[in-house]
Amino acid sequence: MIDLAKYNALVNELGNKAILVAVSKTKPLEDIKALYDLGQRDFGENYVQELVDKASQLPADIRWHFIGHLQSNKVKYIAPFVHLIHGVDSFKLLKEIDKQAAKNERVIDCLLQIHIAQEETKFGLDETELASLLMDPSFVGLTHVRIRGLMGMASFSESQELVRSEFKTLKSLFEKYGKERGWSILSMGMSADYEMAMEEGSSLVRIGSLLFGARDKKA
Ligand SMILES: *Cc1c(COP(=O)(O)O)cnc(C)c1O
């Protein structure tokens, strides 16, 4: 069950400081529709097949954010309609997105994912990899992708200090590499840590369980 009062409170709290992406993975169409009817348009999904299925059955003006780990061979399925791909973590993937975007005669907005957490299981680039991707000589040839900023996931930790320092790291990379490039999106913060993420300069929060209730284990 989704909590409409919580949604309204969250929208008020975010104001115009951060974009709210409602993370609807594993949740049914009715839940998405309920938020849509309240005016929510940005939704996030982690699995390609699930996203494609949902998008085909829901209003066309939804802005779909792909926030999961994207495999190159699956880019083609979401390239026709995806609004923003958050988890780009290799030049190979970026090239494939560029290729599929060109086929669809569009430019796809992307965020580069930075590994800020301590857990090895979270994906993303370190600073050296970020710099070398941005300096890659063939980067300028990718005319059908546009890097809009960075995305990161903090450690799943009780330590507020640790989480805050990870957000600070991400924010400083965003400033360092993004100023001259005109980046505008810093995607950081989830249900458990979005308030701190906003204090540290997030401009987009990805919120699932707080809105839609807890998920089954899988996700
Ligand atoms: C699932 C997920 C979220 C939402 O997590 P909640 O804790 O339910 O808010 C945000 N970002 C990413 C990348 C996710 O995979």
CSV table of C-alpha atoms and ligand atoms in Angstrom, one decimal:
chain,number,residue,atom,x,y,z
A,1,MET,CA,0.0,0.0,0.0
A,2,ILE,CA,1.3,3.4,-0.8
A,3,ASP,CA,1.1,6.2,1.7
A,4,LEU,CA,-0.4,9.3,0.0
A,5,ALA,CA,0.1,11.5,3.1
A,6,LYS,CA,3.7,10.6,3.2
A,7,TYR,CA,4.0,11.5,-0.4
A,8,ASN,CA,2.5,14.9,0.0
A,9,ALA,CA,4.7,15.6,3.0
A,10,LEU,CA,7.8,14.6,1.1
A,11,VAL,CA,6.9,16.7,-1.9
A,12,ASN,CA,6.6,19.7,0.5
A,13,GLU,CA,9.8,18.9,2.2
A,14,LEU,CA,11.8,18.7,-1.0
A,15,GLY,CA,10.2,21.8,-2.4
A,16,ASN,CA,12.2,22.9,-5.4
A,17,LYS,CA,15.5,21.9,-3.8
A,18,ALA,CA,15.6,18.3,-5.2
A,19,ILE,CA,13.8,16.3,-7.8
A,20,LEU,CA,11.9,13.3,-6.4
A,21,VAL,CA,12.3,10.1,-8.3
A,22,ALA,CA,9.8,7.6,-6.9
A,23,VAL,CA,11.5,4.2,-7.0
A,24,SER,CA,8.8,1.7,-8.0
A,25,LYS,CA,10.8,-1.5,-8.6
A,26,THR,CA,8.8,-4.6,-7.7
A,27,LYS,CA,5.7,-2.5,-7.1
A,28,PRO,CA,2.5,-2.9,-9.0
A,29,LEU,CA,1.1,-0.6,-11.7
A,30,GLU,CA,-1.7,0.5,-9.4
A,31,ASP,CA,0.8,2.0,-7.0
A,32,ILE,CA,2.5,3.9,-9.7
A,33,LYS,CA,-0.8,5.1,-11.1
A,34,ALA,CA,-1.8,6.3,-7.6
A,35,LEU,CA,1.2,8.6,-7.4
A,36,TYR,CA,0.8,9.6,-11.0
A,37,ASP,CA,-2.7,10.8,-10.2
A,38,LEU,CA,-1.2,13.1,-7.5
A,39,GLY,CA,1.1,14.6,-10.1
A,40,GLN,CA,4.2,12.5,-9.8
A,41,ARG,CA,6.0,12.1,-13.1
A,42,ASP,CA,9.5,10.8,-12.3
A,43,PHE,CA,9.7,7.1,-11.6
A,44,GLY,CA,12.8,4.9,-11.2
A,45,GLU,CA,13.2,1.2,-12.0
A,46,ASN,CA,16.2,-1.2,-11.7
A,47,TYR,CA,15.4,-4.0,-14.1
A,48,VAL,CA,15.1,-3.7,-17.8
A,49,GLN,CA,12.3,-6.1,-18.4
A,50,GLU,CA,10.2,-4.8,-15.6
A,51,LEU,CA,10.7,-1.2,-16.8
A,52,VAL,CA,9.8,-2.1,-20.4
A,53,ASP,CA,6.6,-3.9,-19.3
A,54,LYS,CA,5.5,-1.1,-17.0
A,55,ALA,CA,6.3,1.7,-19.4
A,56,SER,CA,4.1,0.0,-22.1
A,57,GLN,CA,1.1,0.0,-19.8
A,58,LEU,CA,1.4,3.4,-18.2
A,59,PRO,CA,1.0,7.0,-19.4
A,60,ALA,CA,3.5,8.2,-21.9
A,61,ASP,CA,4.4,11.4,-20.1
A,62,ILE,CA,6.1,9.5,-17.2
A,63,ARG,CA,9.8,10.2,-17.1
A,64,TRP,CA,11.4,6.9,-16.6
A,65,HIS,CA,14.8,6.8,-14.7
A,66,PHE,CA,16.9,3.7,-15.0
A,67,ILE,CA,18.7,3.4,-11.7
A,68,GLY,CA,20.0,-0.1,-11.7
A,69,HIS,CA,23.1,-1.7,-13.1
A,70,LEU,CA,22.7,-1.7,-16.9
A,71,GLN,CA,24.2,-4.4,-19.1
A,72,SER,CA,25.3,-3.2,-22.6
A,73,ASN,CA,23.2,-5.9,-24.4
A,74,LYS,CA,20.0,-4.5,-22.8
A,75,VAL,CA,20.4,-0.9,-23.6
A,76,LYS,CA,18.4,-1.3,-26.9
A,77,TYR,CA,15.2,-2.1,-25.0
A,78,ILE,CA,15.1,1.1,-23.0
A,79,ALA,CA,16.8,3.5,-25.5
A,80,PRO,CA,13.5,4.5,-27.3
A,81,PHE,CA,12.0,6.1,-24.2
A,82,VAL,CA,14.2,6.2,-21.1
A,83,HIS,CA,14.5,9.7,-19.6
A,84,LEU,CA,17.8,9.5,-17.6
A,85,ILE,CA,20.2,6.6,-17.1
A,86,HIS,CA,21.8,7.0,-13.6
A,87,GLY,CA,24.2,4.1,-13.4
A,88,VAL,CA,26.7,4.5,-16.2
A,89,ASP,CA,30.0,3.0,-15.0
A,90,SER,CA,32.0,2.3,-18.1
A,91,PHE,CA,33.0,3.8,-21.4
A,92,LYS,CA,31.8,0.6,-23.1
A,93,LEU,CA,28.3,1.1,-21.7
A,94,LEU,CA,28.3,4.8,-22.7
A,95,LYS,CA,29.3,3.9,-26.3
A,96,GLU,CA,26.5,1.5,-26.5
A,97,ILE,CA,24.0,4.0,-25.1
A,98,ASP,CA,25.2,6.5,-27.7
A,99,LYS,CA,24.8,3.9,-30.5
A,100,GLN,CA,21.2,3.0,-29.5
A,101,ALA,CA,20.3,6.6,-28.9
A,102,ALA,CA,21.5,7.4,-32.5
A,103,LYS,CA,19.3,4.6,-33.8
A,104,ASN,CA,16.4,6.2,-32.1
A,105,GLU,CA,17.3,9.7,-33.2
A,106,ARG,CA,17.6,11.0,-29.7
A,107,VAL,CA,20.1,12.2,-27.2
A,108,ILE,CA,20.0,10.2,-24.0
A,109,ASP,CA,20.8,12.0,-20.7
A,110,CYS,CA,23.2,10.0,-18.4
A,111,LEU,CA,24.8,10.2,-15.0
A,112,LEU,CA,28.1,8.6,-14.2
A,113,GLN,CA,28.0,6.4,-11.2
A,114,ILE,CA,30.7,6.8,-8.6
A,115,HIS,CA,31.6,4.1,-6.1
A,116,ILE,CA,31.5,6.0,-2.8
A,117,ALA,CA,30.5,3.2,-0.4
A,118,GLN,CA,32.7,0.8,1.5
A,119,GLU,CA,30.8,-2.3,0.2
A,120,GLU,CA,32.4,-4.0,-2.7
A,121,THR,CA,29.1,-5.0,-4.1
A,122,LYS,CA,28.1,-1.5,-5.1
A,123,PHE,CA,29.0,-0.5,-8.7
A,124,GLY,CA,30.7,2.6,-9.9
A,125,LEU,CA,33.8,4.4,-11.0
A,126,ASP,CA,36.6,5.7,-8.8
A,127,GLU,CA,38.0,9.2,-9.4
A,128,THR,CA,40.8,7.9,-11.7
A,129,GLU,CA,38.3,6.0,-13.8
A,130,LEU,CA,36.0,9.0,-13.9
A,131,ALA,CA,38.8,11.3,-15.1
A,132,SER,CA,40.0,8.9,-17.7
A,133,LEU,CA,36.5,8.3,-19.1
A,134,LEU,CA,35.9,12.1,-19.4
A,135,MET,CA,39.3,12.6,-21.0
A,136,ASP,CA,39.0,9.6,-23.4
A,137,PRO,CA,39.8,10.9,-26.9
A,138,SER,CA,36.7,9.3,-28.4
A,139,PHE,CA,34.4,10.8,-25.8
A,140,VAL,CA,33.7,13.9,-27.9
A,141,GLY,CA,32.5,11.7,-30.7
A,142,LEU,CA,29.6,10.5,-28.6
A,143,THR,CA,27.0,13.0,-29.8
A,144,HIS,CA,23.9,11.1,-28.7
A,145,VAL,CA,24.6,11.0,-25.0
A,146,ARG,CA,24.8,13.9,-22.7
A,147,ILE,CA,26.4,13.6,-19.2
A,148,ARG,CA,24.3,15.6,-16.8
A,149,GLY,CA,26.1,14.8,-13.5
A,150,LEU,CA,26.9,12.1,-11.0
A,151,MET,CA,25.1,9.4,-9.0
A,152,GLY,CA,26.2,7.5,-6.0
A,153,MET,CA,25.0,5.2,-3.2
A,154,ALA,CA,26.3,5.6,0.3
A,155,SER,CA,27.2,2.7,2.5
A,156,PHE,CA,24.4,0.8,4.2
A,157,SER,CA,25.7,1.8,7.6
A,158,GLU,CA,24.6,3.0,11.1
A,159,SER,CA,27.4,5.5,11.0
A,160,GLN,CA,26.0,8.9,10.1
A,161,GLU,CA,29.6,10.2,9.9
A,162,LEU,CA,30.6,7.6,7.3
A,163,VAL,CA,27.5,8.2,5.2
A,164,ARG,CA,28.0,12.0,5.4
A,165,SER,CA,31.6,11.8,4.4
A,166,GLU,CA,30.7,9.6,1.4
A,167,PHE,CA,28.1,12.2,0.3
A,168,LYS,CA,30.8,14.9,0.7
A,169,THR,CA,33.2,13.0,-1.5
A,170,LEU,CA,30.6,12.7,-4.2
A,171,LYS,CA,29.6,16.3,-4.0
A,172,SER,CA,33.3,17.4,-4.3
A,173,LEU,CA,33.8,15.3,-7.4
A,174,PHE,CA,30.6,16.8,-8.8
A,175,GLU,CA,32.0,20.3,-8.3
A,176,LYS,CA,35.5,19.4,-9.5
A,177,TYR,CA,34.5,17.8,-12.8
A,178,GLY,CA,31.1,19.3,-13.3
A,179,LYS,CA,31.6,23.1,-13.0
A,180,GLU,CA,33.2,23.5,-16.4
A,181,ARG,CA,30.9,20.9,-18.0
A,182,GLY,CA,27.7,22.5,-16.8
A,183,TRP,CA,26.5,19.5,-14.9
A,184,SER,CA,23.3,20.0,-13.0
A,185,ILE,CA,22.2,16.7,-11.5
A,186,LEU,CA,23.7,15.2,-8.4
A,187,SER,CA,21.7,12.0,-7.7
A,188,MET,CA,22.2,11.0,-4.1
A,189,GLY,CA,20.0,9.9,-1.2
A,190,MET,CA,17.4,7.2,-0.7
A,191,SER,CA,14.7,6.6,1.9
A,192,ALA,CA,17.1,6.1,4.8
A,193,ASP,CA,19.5,9.0,4.0
A,194,TYR,CA,17.9,11.5,1.7
A,195,GLU,CA,17.8,14.3,4.3
A,196,MET,CA,21.5,14.1,4.9
A,197,ALA,CA,22.1,13.8,1.1
A,198,MET,CA,20.2,17.1,0.6
A,199,GLU,CA,22.2,18.8,3.3
A,200,GLU,CA,25.2,17.7,1.4
A,201,GLY,CA,24.0,19.1,-1.9
A,202,SER,CA,21.9,16.5,-3.6
A,203,SER,CA,19.7,17.7,-6.4
A,204,LEU,CA,17.8,14.5,-7.0
A,205,VAL,CA,16.7,11.9,-4.5
A,206,ARG,CA,15.6,8.3,-5.3
A,207,ILE,CA,13.0,7.2,-2.8
A,208,GLY,CA,11.3,3.8,-2.8
A,209,SER,CA,10.3,2.1,0.5
A,210,LEU,CA,9.4,5.4,2.2
A,211,LEU,CA,6.6,5.9,-0.4
A,212,PHE,CA,5.7,2.4,-1.4
A,213,GLY,CA,6.4,0.4,1.7
A,214,ALA,CA,9.1,-2.3,2.1
A,215,ARG,CA,10.0,-4.5,-0.8
A,216,ASP,CA,10.5,-8.3,-1.0
A,217,LYS,CA,14.0,-9.5,-0.5
A,218,LYS,CA,15.0,-9.7,-4.2
A,219,ALA,CA,15.4,-5.9,-4.6
B,1,LIG,C1,16.1,0.5,-4.7
B,1,LIG,C2,17.0,1.7,-4.9
B,1,LIG,C3,16.6,3.0,-4.4
B,1,LIG,C4,15.4,3.2,-3.4
B,1,LIG,O1,15.7,2.6,-2.2
B,1,LIG,P1,14.8,2.9,-0.9
B,1,LIG,O2,15.7,2.6,0.2
B,1,LIG,O3,13.7,1.9,-1.0
B,1,LIG,O4,14.4,4.3,-0.9
B,1,LIG,C5,17.4,4.1,-4.7
B,1,LIG,N1,18.5,4.0,-5.5
B,1,LIG,C6,18.8,2.8,-6.1
B,1,LIG,C7,20.0,2.8,-7.0
B,1,LIG,C8,18.1,1.7,-5.8
B,1,LIG,O5,18.5,0.5,-6.3
